mmCIF file of C-alpha atoms in Angstrom:
data_model
loop_
_atom_site.group_PDB
_atom_site.id
_atom_site.type_symbol
_atom_site.label_atom_id
_atom_site.label_comp_id
_atom_site.label_asym_id
_atom_site.label_seq_id
_atom_site.Cartn_x
_atom_site.Cartn_y
_atom_site.Cartn_z
ATOM 1 C CA MET U 22 -10.997 -19.740 -2.708
ATOM 2 C CA LYS U 23 -10.736 -19.253 -6.478
ATOM 3 C CA LEU U 24 -8.950 -16.578 -8.510
ATOM 4 C CA PHE U 25 -10.386 -13.091 -8.040
ATOM 5 C CA PRO U 26 -12.005 -11.614 -11.185
ATOM 6 C CA TYR U 27 -10.508 -8.217 -12.033
ATOM 7 C CA GLY U 28 -10.669 -5.554 -14.707
ATOM 8 C CA HIS U 29 -9.179 -2.158 -15.514
ATOM 9 C CA ALA U 30 -9.573 0.473 -18.198
ATOM 10 C CA THR U 31 -8.934 4.079 -19.149
ATOM 11 C CA HIS U 32 -11.298 6.339 -21.108
ATOM 12 C CA PRO U 33 -12.199 10.051 -21.043
ATOM 13 C CA HIS U 34 -15.758 9.058 -20.097
ATOM 14 C CA TRP U 35 -16.153 6.969 -16.962
ATOM 15 C CA GLU U 36 -19.189 5.154 -18.399
ATOM 16 C CA MET U 37 -17.061 3.725 -21.193
ATOM 17 C CA ALA U 38 -14.268 2.699 -18.807
ATOM 18 C CA ALA U 39 -16.811 1.044 -16.517
ATOM 19 C CA GLY U 40 -18.259 -0.859 -19.465
ATOM 20 C CA LEU U 41 -14.838 -2.195 -20.411
ATOM 21 C CA VAL U 42 -14.128 -3.212 -16.811
ATOM 22 C CA LEU U 43 -17.495 -4.975 -16.467
ATOM 23 C CA ALA U 44 -16.812 -6.933 -19.659
ATOM 24 C CA GLN U 45 -13.481 -8.141 -18.235
ATOM 25 C CA LEU U 46 -15.047 -9.062 -14.897
ATOM 26 C CA ARG U 47 -17.854 -11.048 -16.512
ATOM 27 C CA ALA U 48 -15.406 -12.826 -18.811
ATOM 28 C CA HIS U 49 -13.320 -13.890 -15.804
ATOM 29 C CA MET U 50 -16.399 -14.979 -13.847
ATOM 30 C CA ALA U 51 -17.311 -17.322 -16.709
ATOM 31 C CA LEU U 52 -13.974 -19.153 -16.464
ATOM 32 C CA PRO U 53 -13.725 -22.248 -14.234
ATOM 33 C CA ASP U 54 -10.625 -21.074 -12.355
ATOM 34 C CA TYR U 55 -12.195 -17.747 -11.341
ATOM 35 C CA ALA U 56 -14.833 -17.077 -8.699
ATOM 36 C CA ASN U 57 -18.320 -16.838 -10.191
ATOM 37 C CA ALA U 58 -20.175 -15.558 -7.130
ATOM 38 C CA PRO U 59 -17.940 -13.152 -5.149
ATOM 39 C CA HIS U 60 -19.412 -10.664 -2.656
ATOM 40 C CA LEU U 61 -16.656 -8.106 -1.993
ATOM 41 C CA GLY U 62 -15.490 -5.579 -4.576
ATOM 42 C CA LEU U 63 -12.381 -3.384 -4.400
ATOM 43 C CA LEU U 64 -12.587 -0.201 -6.468
ATOM 44 C CA TYR U 65 -9.765 2.234 -7.229
ATOM 45 C CA ILE U 66 -10.106 5.303 -9.453
ATOM 46 C CA THR U 67 -7.707 8.008 -10.580
ATOM 47 C CA ASP U 68 -8.469 11.546 -9.474
ATOM 48 C CA HIS U 69 -9.786 12.390 -12.967
ATOM 49 C CA TYR U 70 -12.912 10.450 -11.980
ATOM 50 C CA ALA U 71 -13.112 11.673 -8.375
ATOM 51 C CA THR U 72 -16.051 14.018 -8.964
ATOM 52 C CA HIS U 73 -17.966 11.085 -10.483
ATOM 53 C CA ALA U 74 -17.224 8.699 -7.594
ATOM 54 C CA GLN U 75 -20.854 8.295 -6.552
ATOM 55 C CA ASP U 76 -22.038 7.690 -10.102
ATOM 56 C CA ILE U 77 -19.331 5.081 -10.668
ATOM 57 C CA LEU U 78 -20.117 3.186 -7.467
ATOM 58 C CA SER U 79 -23.870 3.302 -8.103
ATOM 59 C CA HIS U 80 -23.386 2.051 -11.661
ATOM 60 C CA LEU U 81 -21.116 -0.838 -10.675
ATOM 61 C CA SER U 82 -23.430 -1.794 -7.805
ATOM 62 C CA ALA U 83 -26.405 -1.909 -10.176
ATOM 63 C CA GLU U 84 -24.532 -3.910 -12.817
ATOM 64 C CA LEU U 85 -23.079 -6.346 -10.258
ATOM 65 C CA PRO U 86 -25.928 -6.922 -7.778
ATOM 66 C CA GLU U 87 -24.173 -9.995 -6.386
ATOM 67 C CA ILE U 88 -21.469 -7.688 -4.979
ATOM 68 C CA THR U 89 -22.984 -6.573 -1.682
ATOM 69 C CA ASP U 90 -19.885 -4.886 -0.270
ATOM 70 C CA TRP U 91 -17.442 -2.357 -1.740
ATOM 71 C CA ALA U 92 -14.255 -0.684 -0.550
ATOM 72 C CA GLY U 93 -11.611 1.463 -2.211
ATOM 73 C CA THR U 94 -10.363 4.991 -2.793
ATOM 74 C CA VAL U 95 -8.780 7.468 -5.205
ATOM 75 C CA GLY U 96 -5.146 7.832 -6.262
ATOM 76 C CA VAL U 97 -3.135 10.085 -8.545
ATOM 77 C CA GLY U 98 -2.415 6.775 -10.215
ATOM 78 C CA ILE U 99 -3.883 3.293 -10.013
ATOM 79 C CA ALA U 100 -2.454 -0.154 -10.670
ATOM 80 C CA ALA U 101 -3.557 -3.466 -12.090
ATOM 81 C CA ASN U 102 -1.662 -6.541 -13.176
ATOM 82 C CA ASN U 103 1.231 -5.344 -15.393
ATOM 83 C CA VAL U 104 -0.097 -1.791 -15.895
ATOM 84 C CA GLU U 105 -0.098 1.626 -14.215
ATOM 85 C CA TYR U 106 -2.430 4.510 -15.024
ATOM 86 C CA PHE U 107 -0.961 7.923 -14.195
ATOM 87 C CA ASP U 108 -2.376 11.304 -15.200
ATOM 88 C CA GLU U 109 -5.252 9.737 -17.120
ATOM 89 C CA PRO U 110 -8.853 8.826 -16.245
ATOM 90 C CA ALA U 111 -8.963 5.171 -15.226
ATOM 91 C CA LEU U 112 -10.498 2.689 -12.825
ATOM 92 C CA SER U 113 -9.543 -0.745 -11.554
ATOM 93 C CA VAL U 114 -11.803 -3.334 -9.902
ATOM 94 C CA MET U 115 -11.221 -6.706 -8.247
ATOM 95 C CA LEU U 116 -13.930 -9.026 -6.909
ATOM 96 C CA CYS U 117 -12.729 -11.027 -3.914
ATOM 97 C CA ASP U 118 -13.838 -14.616 -3.382
ATOM 98 C CA ILE U 119 -14.192 -14.250 0.380
ATOM 99 C CA ALA U 120 -17.312 -15.345 2.260
ATOM 100 C CA PRO U 121 -19.165 -12.425 3.938
ATOM 101 C CA GLU U 122 -18.789 -13.931 7.408
ATOM 102 C CA HIS U 123 -15.006 -13.549 7.116
ATOM 103 C CA TYR U 124 -14.799 -9.792 6.463
ATOM 104 C CA ARG U 125 -16.381 -6.490 7.524
ATOM 105 C CA VAL U 126 -16.427 -3.186 5.636
ATOM 106 C CA PHE U 127 -15.898 -0.248 7.998
ATOM 107 C CA SER U 128 -15.884 3.547 7.796
ATOM 108 C CA GLY U 129 -16.471 6.626 9.911
ATOM 109 C CA VAL U 130 -20.162 5.766 9.813
ATOM 110 C CA ALA U 131 -19.588 2.191 10.938
ATOM 111 C CA PRO U 132 -16.257 1.979 12.820
ATOM 112 C CA LEU U 133 -14.425 -1.303 13.205
ATOM 113 C CA ALA U 134 -15.287 -2.998 16.482
ATOM 114 C CA GLN U 135 -12.456 -3.884 18.846
ATOM 115 C CA ALA U 136 -11.199 -7.448 18.476
ATOM 116 C CA GLY U 137 -13.193 -9.585 20.888
ATOM 117 C CA MET U 138 -15.809 -6.879 21.522
ATOM 118 C CA GLY U 139 -18.441 -8.096 19.061
ATOM 119 C CA ASN U 140 -20.109 -6.132 16.297
ATOM 120 C CA LEU U 141 -23.467 -5.204 14.873
ATOM 121 C CA ARG U 142 -23.549 -8.041 12.329
ATOM 122 C CA GLY U 143 -22.845 -10.759 14.843
ATOM 123 C CA SER U 144 -20.480 -11.316 17.749
ATOM 124 C CA SER U 145 -18.502 -14.144 16.139
ATOM 125 C CA PHE U 146 -16.415 -11.938 13.828
ATOM 126 C CA VAL U 147 -12.949 -11.130 15.164
ATOM 127 C CA PRO U 148 -10.881 -8.754 12.999
ATOM 128 C CA HIS U 149 -7.423 -10.195 12.442
ATOM 129 C CA THR U 150 -6.010 -7.706 9.930
ATOM 130 C CA ALA U 151 -7.380 -4.952 7.698
ATOM 131 C CA LEU U 152 -7.024 -3.167 4.375
ATOM 132 C CA LEU U 153 -7.068 0.516 5.279
ATOM 133 C CA HIS U 154 -7.678 3.708 3.299
ATOM 134 C CA ALA U 155 -7.251 7.100 4.952
ATOM 135 C CA ASP U 156 -7.505 10.798 4.129
ATOM 136 C CA ALA U 157 -4.164 12.529 4.688
ATOM 137 C CA GLN U 158 -5.972 15.699 5.786
ATOM 138 C CA THR U 159 -7.586 13.926 8.729
ATOM 139 C CA PRO U 160 -6.095 15.254 11.994
ATOM 140 C CA ASP U 161 -3.722 12.871 13.794
ATOM 141 C CA VAL U 162 -3.947 10.267 11.029
ATOM 142 C CA PRO U 163 -0.809 8.336 12.148
ATOM 143 C CA GLU U 164 -2.316 7.938 15.611
ATOM 144 C CA LEU U 165 -5.658 6.850 14.134
ATOM 145 C CA ILE U 166 -3.902 4.226 12.011
ATOM 146 C CA ALA U 167 -2.125 2.836 15.072
ATOM 147 C CA GLU U 168 -5.370 2.857 17.061
ATOM 148 C CA LEU U 169 -7.221 0.985 14.327
ATOM 149 C CA ALA U 170 -4.410 -1.565 14.084
ATOM 150 C CA GLN U 171 -4.851 -2.229 17.790
ATOM 151 C CA ARG U 172 -8.470 -3.139 17.077
ATOM 152 C CA THR U 173 -7.226 -6.167 15.124
ATOM 153 C CA ALA U 174 -5.970 -9.368 16.690
ATOM 154 C CA SER U 175 -2.694 -9.312 14.742
ATOM 155 C CA GLY U 176 -2.013 -5.572 15.040
ATOM 156 C CA TYR U 177 -1.197 -5.515 11.312
ATOM 157 C CA VAL U 178 -2.961 -3.256 8.814
ATOM 158 C CA PHE U 179 -2.005 -2.456 5.224
ATOM 159 C CA GLY U 180 -3.098 0.146 2.693
ATOM 160 C CA GLY U 181 -2.443 3.806 2.027
ATOM 161 C CA LEU U 182 -3.491 7.439 2.098
ATOM 162 C CA SER U 183 -5.853 8.583 -0.640
ATOM 163 C CA ALA U 184 -4.124 10.829 -3.194
ATOM 164 C CA SER U 185 -6.025 13.303 -5.331
ATOM 165 C CA ARG U 186 -5.652 16.701 -6.943
ATOM 166 C CA THR U 187 -9.452 17.088 -6.825
ATOM 167 C CA ASP U 188 -11.916 15.377 -4.466
ATOM 168 C CA VAL U 189 -10.453 12.976 -1.914
ATOM 169 C CA VAL U 190 -12.956 10.128 -1.757
ATOM 170 C CA GLN U 191 -13.211 6.698 -0.221
ATOM 171 C CA PHE U 192 -15.606 3.868 -0.997
ATOM 172 C CA ALA U 193 -17.198 1.887 1.833
ATOM 173 C CA LEU U 194 -20.500 0.179 1.084
ATOM 174 C CA SER U 195 -22.043 -2.780 2.856
ATOM 175 C CA GLY U 196 -25.291 -4.674 2.472
ATOM 176 C CA ASP U 197 -27.059 -3.083 -0.523
ATOM 177 C CA GLY U 198 -26.321 0.452 0.566
ATOM 178 C CA ASN U 199 -26.806 -0.005 4.287
ATOM 179 C CA ILE U 200 -23.659 0.342 6.346
ATOM 180 C CA ALA U 201 -24.363 -1.632 9.501
ATOM 181 C CA GLY U 202 -24.821 0.838 12.313
ATOM 182 C CA GLN U 203 -26.343 3.873 10.640
ATOM 183 C CA GLY U 204 -29.108 3.250 8.151
ATOM 184 C CA LYS U 205 -28.854 4.282 4.535
ATOM 185 C CA ALA U 206 -25.378 5.275 3.355
ATOM 186 C CA THR U 207 -24.228 6.323 -0.105
ATOM 187 C CA GLY U 208 -20.936 4.441 0.097
ATOM 188 C CA VAL U 209 -18.779 7.458 -0.831
ATOM 189 C CA PHE U 210 -16.999 9.181 2.046
ATOM 190 C CA HIS U 211 -14.774 12.229 2.507
ATOM 191 C CA GLY U 212 -12.239 12.295 5.352
ATOM 192 C CA GLY U 213 -11.385 9.797 8.050
ATOM 193 C CA LEU U 214 -10.570 6.114 7.622
ATOM 194 C CA SER U 215 -12.320 3.227 5.898
ATOM 195 C CA GLY U 216 -11.546 -0.225 4.584
ATOM 196 C CA VAL U 217 -12.142 -3.925 5.052
ATOM 197 C CA ALA U 218 -11.240 -6.043 8.066
ATOM 198 C CA PHE U 219 -10.563 -9.761 7.609
ATOM 199 C CA ASP U 220 -10.695 -12.527 10.181
ATOM 200 C CA ALA U 221 -8.013 -15.158 10.714
ATOM 201 C CA GLN U 222 -9.630 -17.490 8.157
ATOM 202 C CA VAL U 223 -8.540 -15.158 5.338
ATOM 203 C CA ALA U 224 -4.947 -16.147 4.620
ATOM 204 C CA LEU U 225 -2.656 -13.481 3.219
ATOM 205 C CA VAL U 226 1.023 -12.619 2.941
ATOM 206 C CA SER U 227 2.147 -8.985 3.056
ATOM 207 C CA ARG U 228 5.542 -7.367 2.547
ATOM 208 C CA VAL U 229 6.953 -3.827 2.505
ATOM 209 C CA THR U 230 9.538 -2.686 -0.033
ATOM 210 C CA GLN U 231 11.670 0.375 0.583
ATOM 211 C CA GLY U 232 12.737 2.849 -2.076
ATOM 212 C CA CYS U 233 15.679 4.634 -0.451
ATOM 213 C CA LEU U 234 19.333 3.811 0.054
ATOM 214 C CA PRO U 235 21.498 4.932 3.003
ATOM 215 C CA VAL U 236 24.277 7.370 2.130
ATOM 216 C CA ALA U 237 26.173 6.959 5.397
ATOM 217 C CA LYS U 238 26.324 4.867 8.544
ATOM 218 C CA VAL U 239 23.565 4.503 11.114
ATOM 219 C CA HIS U 240 23.584 7.046 13.959
ATOM 220 C CA THR U 241 21.972 7.088 17.378
ATOM 221 C CA ILE U 242 19.948 10.152 18.345
ATOM 222 C CA THR U 243 21.475 11.448 21.569
ATOM 223 C CA GLY U 244 19.636 14.770 21.781
ATOM 224 C CA ALA U 245 16.118 15.607 20.581
ATOM 225 C CA ASP U 246 13.382 18.204 20.950
ATOM 226 C CA ASN U 247 10.132 17.003 19.350
ATOM 227 C CA HIS U 248 10.842 17.128 15.561
ATOM 228 C CA VAL U 249 14.346 18.549 16.009
ATOM 229 C CA VAL U 250 17.391 16.279 16.133
ATOM 230 C CA LEU U 251 19.904 18.089 18.312
ATOM 231 C CA SER U 252 22.738 15.578 18.360
ATOM 232 C CA LEU U 253 23.795 12.294 16.793
ATOM 233 C CA ASP U 254 26.287 10.015 18.546
ATOM 234 C CA GLY U 255 26.954 12.906 20.937
ATOM 235 C CA GLU U 256 27.891 15.313 18.114
ATOM 236 C CA PRO U 257 25.792 18.255 16.835
ATOM 237 C CA ALA U 258 23.384 16.859 14.258
ATOM 238 C CA LEU U 259 24.173 19.565 11.733
ATOM 239 C CA HIS U 260 27.865 18.680 11.806
ATOM 240 C CA VAL U 261 27.032 15.024 11.150
ATOM 241 C CA LEU U 262 24.738 15.998 8.274
ATOM 242 C CA GLU U 263 27.477 18.065 6.635
ATOM 243 C CA ARG U 264 30.025 15.281 6.996
ATOM 244 C CA ASP U 265 27.715 12.485 5.765
ATOM 245 C CA LEU U 266 26.613 14.490 2.725
ATOM 246 C CA GLN U 267 30.084 15.884 2.123
ATOM 247 C CA ILE U 268 28.807 19.454 2.022
ATOM 248 C CA SER U 269 29.568 22.764 3.713
ATOM 249 C CA LEU U 270 26.746 25.154 4.527
ATOM 250 C CA THR U 271 29.130 28.038 3.844
ATOM 251 C CA ASN U 272 28.660 27.098 0.187
ATOM 252 C CA THR U 273 24.942 27.656 0.483
ATOM 253 C CA GLN U 274 23.334 26.905 -2.882
ATOM 254 C CA PRO U 275 24.794 23.447 -3.669
ATOM 255 C CA ALA U 276 24.564 22.467 0.009
ATOM 256 C CA ILE U 277 20.857 23.275 0.277
ATOM 257 C CA ALA U 278 20.163 21.492 -3.002
ATOM 258 C CA LYS U 279 21.775 18.330 -1.647
ATOM 259 C CA VAL U 280 19.927 18.596 1.685
ATOM 260 C CA ARG U 281 16.617 18.896 -0.177
ATOM 261 C CA ALA U 282 17.402 15.664 -2.018
ATOM 262 C CA THR U 283 18.131 13.879 1.268
ATOM 263 C CA LEU U 284 15.726 12.127 3.623
ATOM 264 C CA VAL U 285 16.139 10.363 6.940
ATOM 265 C CA GLY U 286 15.452 6.750 7.813
ATOM 266 C CA LEU U 287 14.229 6.373 11.392
ATOM 267 C CA SER U 288 13.839 3.255 13.497
ATOM 268 C CA ALA U 289 13.407 2.310 17.131
ATOM 269 C CA GLU U 290 16.433 1.806 19.340
ATOM 270 C CA HIS U 291 16.635 -1.956 18.987
ATOM 271 C CA ASP U 292 15.132 -2.414 15.510
ATOM 272 C CA PRO U 293 17.370 -3.499 12.623
ATOM 273 C CA THR U 294 17.997 -0.682 10.189
ATOM 274 C CA ILE U 295 20.022 -1.794 7.176
ATOM 275 C CA LYS U 296 20.004 -5.208 5.513
ATOM 276 C CA ARG U 297 23.189 -6.985 4.529
ATOM 277 C CA THR U 298 22.460 -6.029 0.932
ATOM 278 C CA GLY U 299 22.461 -2.331 1.848
ATOM 279 C CA GLU U 300 18.734 -1.532 1.675
ATOM 280 C CA PHE U 301 16.609 -0.411 4.588
ATOM 281 C CA ASP U 302 14.764 -2.942 6.696
ATOM 282 C CA ASP U 303 10.968 -2.587 6.508
ATOM 283 C CA ALA U 304 10.896 -1.364 10.130
ATOM 284 C CA VAL U 305 12.521 1.888 8.978
ATOM 285 C CA LEU U 306 10.297 4.959 8.481
ATOM 286 C CA VAL U 307 11.515 7.361 5.788
ATOM 287 C CA ARG U 308 10.793 11.039 6.451
ATOM 288 C CA HIS U 309 11.716 14.399 4.906
ATOM 289 C CA ILE U 310 14.229 16.849 6.340
ATOM 290 C CA ILE U 311 12.054 19.919 6.912
ATOM 291 C CA GLY U 312 14.715 22.398 8.037
ATOM 292 C CA ILE U 313 18.064 23.104 9.624
ATOM 293 C CA ASP U 314 18.764 25.219 12.702
ATOM 294 C CA PRO U 315 22.254 26.763 12.522
ATOM 295 C CA ALA U 316 21.832 28.391 15.947
ATOM 296 C CA ARG U 317 21.368 25.026 17.668
ATOM 297 C CA GLU U 318 23.387 23.133 15.043
ATOM 298 C CA ALA U 319 20.329 20.911 14.646
ATOM 299 C CA VAL U 320 18.261 19.205 11.918
ATOM 300 C CA ALA U 321 14.444 19.181 11.852
ATOM 301 C CA VAL U 322 12.636 16.146 10.406
ATOM 302 C CA ALA U 323 9.006 15.370 9.579
ATOM 303 C CA LYS U 324 8.437 13.137 12.591
ATOM 304 C CA ALA U 325 8.773 13.574 16.322
ATOM 305 C CA VAL U 326 11.907 11.783 17.476
ATOM 306 C CA ASP U 327 13.211 10.511 20.801
ATOM 307 C CA VAL U 328 16.634 9.962 22.274
ATOM 308 C CA GLY U 329 17.798 6.439 21.493
ATOM 309 C CA MET U 330 16.212 6.178 18.070
ATOM 310 C CA ARG U 331 18.365 5.273 15.076
ATOM 311 C CA LEU U 332 18.767 7.717 12.165
ATOM 312 C CA THR U 333 20.352 7.299 8.761
ATOM 313 C CA PHE U 334 20.583 9.918 6.042
ATOM 314 C CA CYS U 335 19.338 8.469 2.763
ATOM 315 C CA GLN U 336 18.276 9.251 -0.787
ATOM 316 C CA ARG U 337 15.772 7.802 -3.205
ATOM 317 C CA ASN U 338 17.470 5.218 -5.397
ATOM 318 C CA ALA U 339 15.827 3.518 -8.356
ATOM 319 C CA ALA U 340 18.262 0.587 -8.488
ATOM 320 C CA ALA U 341 17.771 -0.156 -4.797
ATOM 321 C CA ALA U 342 13.987 0.136 -5.210
ATOM 322 C CA ARG U 343 14.011 -2.356 -8.102
ATOM 323 C CA ALA U 344 16.176 -4.825 -6.186
ATOM 324 C CA ASP U 345 14.072 -4.592 -3.052
ATOM 325 C CA LEU U 346 10.777 -4.977 -4.933
ATOM 326 C CA THR U 347 12.149 -8.071 -6.639
ATOM 327 C CA ARG U 348 13.207 -9.372 -3.221
ATOM 328 C CA ILE U 349 9.786 -9.074 -1.579
ATOM 329 C CA CYS U 350 8.088 -10.677 -4.591
ATOM 330 C CA ALA U 351 10.509 -13.589 -4.334
ATOM 331 C CA GLU U 352 9.845 -13.881 -0.601
ATOM 332 C CA ILE U 353 6.098 -14.038 -1.186
ATOM 333 C CA ARG U 354 6.444 -16.566 -3.994
ATOM 334 C CA GLU U 355 8.743 -18.779 -1.922
ATOM 335 C CA ALA U 356 6.445 -18.529 1.108
ATOM 336 C CA LEU U 357 3.505 -19.836 -0.919
ATOM 337 C CA GLU U 358 5.137 -22.468 -3.118
ATOM 338 C CA PRO U 359 5.399 -26.039 -1.757
ATOM 339 C CA GLU U 360 8.537 -26.743 0.244
ATOM 340 C CA GLU U 361 8.931 -30.017 -1.628
ATOM 341 C CA MET U 362 8.001 -30.480 -5.287
ATOM 342 C CA THR U 363 8.601 -32.826 -8.154
ATOM 343 C CA ALA U 364 10.809 -31.904 -11.095
ATOM 344 C CA ASP U 365 7.711 -31.625 -13.287
ATOM 345 C CA LEU U 366 6.052 -29.187 -10.869
ATOM 346 C CA ALA U 367 9.240 -27.128 -10.549
ATOM 347 C CA GLY U 368 9.438 -26.886 -14.311
ATOM 348 C CA ALA U 369 5.798 -25.900 -14.597
ATOM 349 C CA LEU U 370 6.187 -23.166 -12.010
ATOM 350 C CA SER U 371 9.297 -21.743 -13.656
ATOM 351 C CA ALA U 372 7.474 -21.562 -17.002
ATOM 352 C CA ASP U 373 4.225 -20.241 -15.544
ATOM 353 C CA THR U 374 5.040 -16.529 -15.311
ATOM 354 C CA HIS U 375 2.794 -15.163 -18.065
ATOM 355 C CA THR U 376 -0.374 -17.190 -17.498
ATOM 356 C CA ASN U 377 -2.866 -17.540 -14.688
ATOM 357 C CA PRO U 378 -1.116 -18.400 -11.405
ATOM 358 C CA HIS U 379 -0.370 -22.093 -11.061
ATOM 359 C CA PRO U 380 -2.544 -23.675 -8.318
ATOM 360 C CA ALA U 381 0.603 -24.714 -6.464
ATOM 361 C CA ARG U 382 1.458 -21.047 -5.946
ATOM 362 C CA ARG U 383 -1.812 -20.554 -4.021
ATOM 363 C CA MET U 384 -2.305 -16.923 -5.142
ATOM 364 C CA ALA U 385 -5.943 -15.831 -5.476
ATOM 365 C CA GLY U 386 -5.378 -12.089 -5.847
ATOM 366 C CA ALA U 387 -3.172 -9.216 -4.735
ATOM 367 C CA ILE U 388 -3.306 -5.571 -3.653
ATOM 368 C CA TYR U 389 -0.375 -3.247 -4.273
ATOM 369 C CA VAL U 390 -0.145 0.219 -2.722
ATOM 370 C CA SER U 391 2.858 2.252 -3.824
ATOM 371 C CA CYS U 392 4.070 5.787 -3.260
ATOM 372 C CA ALA U 393 2.874 8.388 -5.753
ATOM 373 C CA GLY U 394 6.552 9.282 -6.191
ATOM 374 C CA ARG U 395 7.392 5.781 -7.415
ATOM 375 C CA GLY U 396 5.666 4.065 -10.325
ATOM 376 C CA GLY U 397 7.011 3.557 -13.822
ATOM 377 C CA PRO U 398 8.776 6.930 -14.160
ATOM 378 C CA HIS U 399 10.914 6.193 -11.084
ATOM 379 C CA PHE U 400 11.647 2.652 -12.240
ATOM 380 C CA GLY U 401 12.674 3.595 -15.748
ATOM 381 C CA GLY U 402 9.619 3.428 -18.004
ATOM 382 C CA PRO U 403 5.822 3.304 -18.266
ATOM 383 C CA SER U 404 4.339 0.680 -15.909
ATOM 384 C CA ALA U 405 7.852 -0.503 -15.012
ATOM 385 C CA GLU U 406 7.043 -1.033 -11.331
ATOM 386 C CA MET U 407 4.126 -3.340 -12.133
ATOM 387 C CA HIS U 408 6.199 -5.137 -14.769
ATOM 388 C CA ILE U 409 8.601 -6.158 -11.988
ATOM 389 C CA VAL U 410 5.732 -7.555 -9.921
ATOM 390 C CA ARG U 411 4.308 -9.484 -12.882
ATOM 391 C CA ARG U 412 7.671 -10.993 -13.786
ATOM 392 C CA ALA U 413 8.021 -12.242 -10.231
ATOM 393 C CA LEU U 414 4.464 -13.370 -9.456
ATOM 394 C CA GLY U 415 2.984 -14.101 -12.885
ATOM 395 C CA ASP U 416 -0.460 -12.961 -13.994
ATOM 396 C CA VAL U 417 -1.936 -12.863 -10.507
ATOM 397 C CA PRO U 418 -5.163 -10.795 -10.304
ATOM 398 C CA LEU U 419 -4.058 -7.463 -8.873
ATOM 399 C CA VAL U 420 -5.381 -3.968 -8.162
ATOM 400 C CA GLY U 421 -4.011 -1.037 -6.204
ATOM 401 C CA PHE U 422 -3.245 2.651 -6.167
ATOM 402 C CA PHE U 423 -0.453 5.175 -5.844
ATOM 403 C CA ALA U 424 -0.807 6.875 -2.487
ATOM 404 C CA SER U 425 0.401 9.928 -0.589
ATOM 405 C CA GLY U 426 1.602 7.619 2.182
ATOM 406 C CA GLU U 427 1.708 3.846 2.564
ATOM 407 C CA ILE U 428 0.392 1.891 5.549
ATOM 408 C CA ALA U 429 1.971 -1.284 6.898
ATOM 409 C CA HIS U 430 2.185 -2.820 10.359
ATOM 410 C CA GLN U 431 0.913 0.101 12.495
ATOM 411 C CA GLU U 432 2.911 2.788 10.739
ATOM 412 C CA LEU U 433 2.634 5.343 7.977
ATOM 413 C CA HIS U 434 5.501 4.963 5.509
ATOM 414 C CA GLY U 435 6.846 7.027 2.612
ATOM 415 C CA TYR U 436 8.515 6.094 -0.696
ATOM 416 C CA THR U 437 7.560 2.466 -0.131
ATOM 417 C CA GLY U 438 5.397 -0.203 -1.720
ATOM 418 C CA VAL U 439 3.120 -2.572 0.209
ATOM 419 C CA LEU U 440 2.303 -5.829 -1.589
ATOM 420 C CA THR U 441 -0.336 -8.130 -0.120
ATOM 421 C CA VAL U 442 -1.315 -11.472 -1.649
ATOM 422 C CA PHE U 443 -4.469 -13.392 -0.713
ATOM 423 C CA THR U 444 -3.782 -17.103 -0.654
ATOM 424 C CA THR U 445 -5.940 -20.056 -1.536
ATOM 425 C CA GLU U 446 -6.246 -23.048 0.723
ATOM 426 C CA ALA U 447 -3.231 -25.309 0.858
#
């Protein structure tokens, strides 16, 4: 597996942006370290281009006939190596050097077959993991994500919810316009789920980074009614909220303002919640507080809860988000670098942060899905979030988007980033 060609551009006219992206892709494909005959393309566009989604896909497909399969979606922002495009028309493309027998594009037209159940393109393909795009307006989307994850052998999926202020579109195209299972398909979909499943031969490393910091200790939910937390540690939940936030609801205006700035971190009874460094573990789901119930002295949250779950009141924190993003990048880098290396190789790797990834790092390409509420503005400046990733990983080919919810494991997250790196052979 060679480096994945990629390109990105912004322009008021999508045709011009596409031309710039195609020039970058072809330049990469002419280099010896990059793949020259990939088959799978990943396409992300900002919502400024959403109404032109079909034209963009048709144009790229015609200009890159060797790319037989496409997947992707729309975001309020998109990402590429070292750059973020927010509130401007832009597109980002990466061509993956993965043999067709090792992946399957799926959509509502051609659902992903259950692991071990065979499929329409041959019974030998077994989905191990999947890149997943989903429409937030689809009913029961968290349950659909979990169900799709169970169709993979690993139970792990990664991706995000499409985010758009105009059309919400997804790209899913296979075999020159024919999605296996239902004849001619345009490749642009509205609603439901789509993406790419990979078999166990496609090696990747994926990590979740949290963006919130606890403001008090972890509590156990001891009373619950669907989305309403009735009691924490045997005490009325509203009393605990007031104490943890150091507020009094008798002083209404400042109290409500502080509650609105507070979220909850939820985890299962036996899952770890807070790391030694103070950030949330990636098993924690961050959800909004959606109301308080003075009559029952309760707190309502944006997820059904059960007795025994762990709950921590938290707030978005830029410093914690930066530290945690740096941590997951370091974990990925360390997981891929050789356990033993010469002094010369160690020196080369330490100096190789602004050039193509060193072969010893075994990084072919990456996908980064972050919350639409993160990005450069949250991290302190334009493209600041992607600058952190580049400093840690080097100039690895990368595309992604800023989503209205992030997908990792079998769960829908919020205020997180999901970084996945495709690895070359050892």
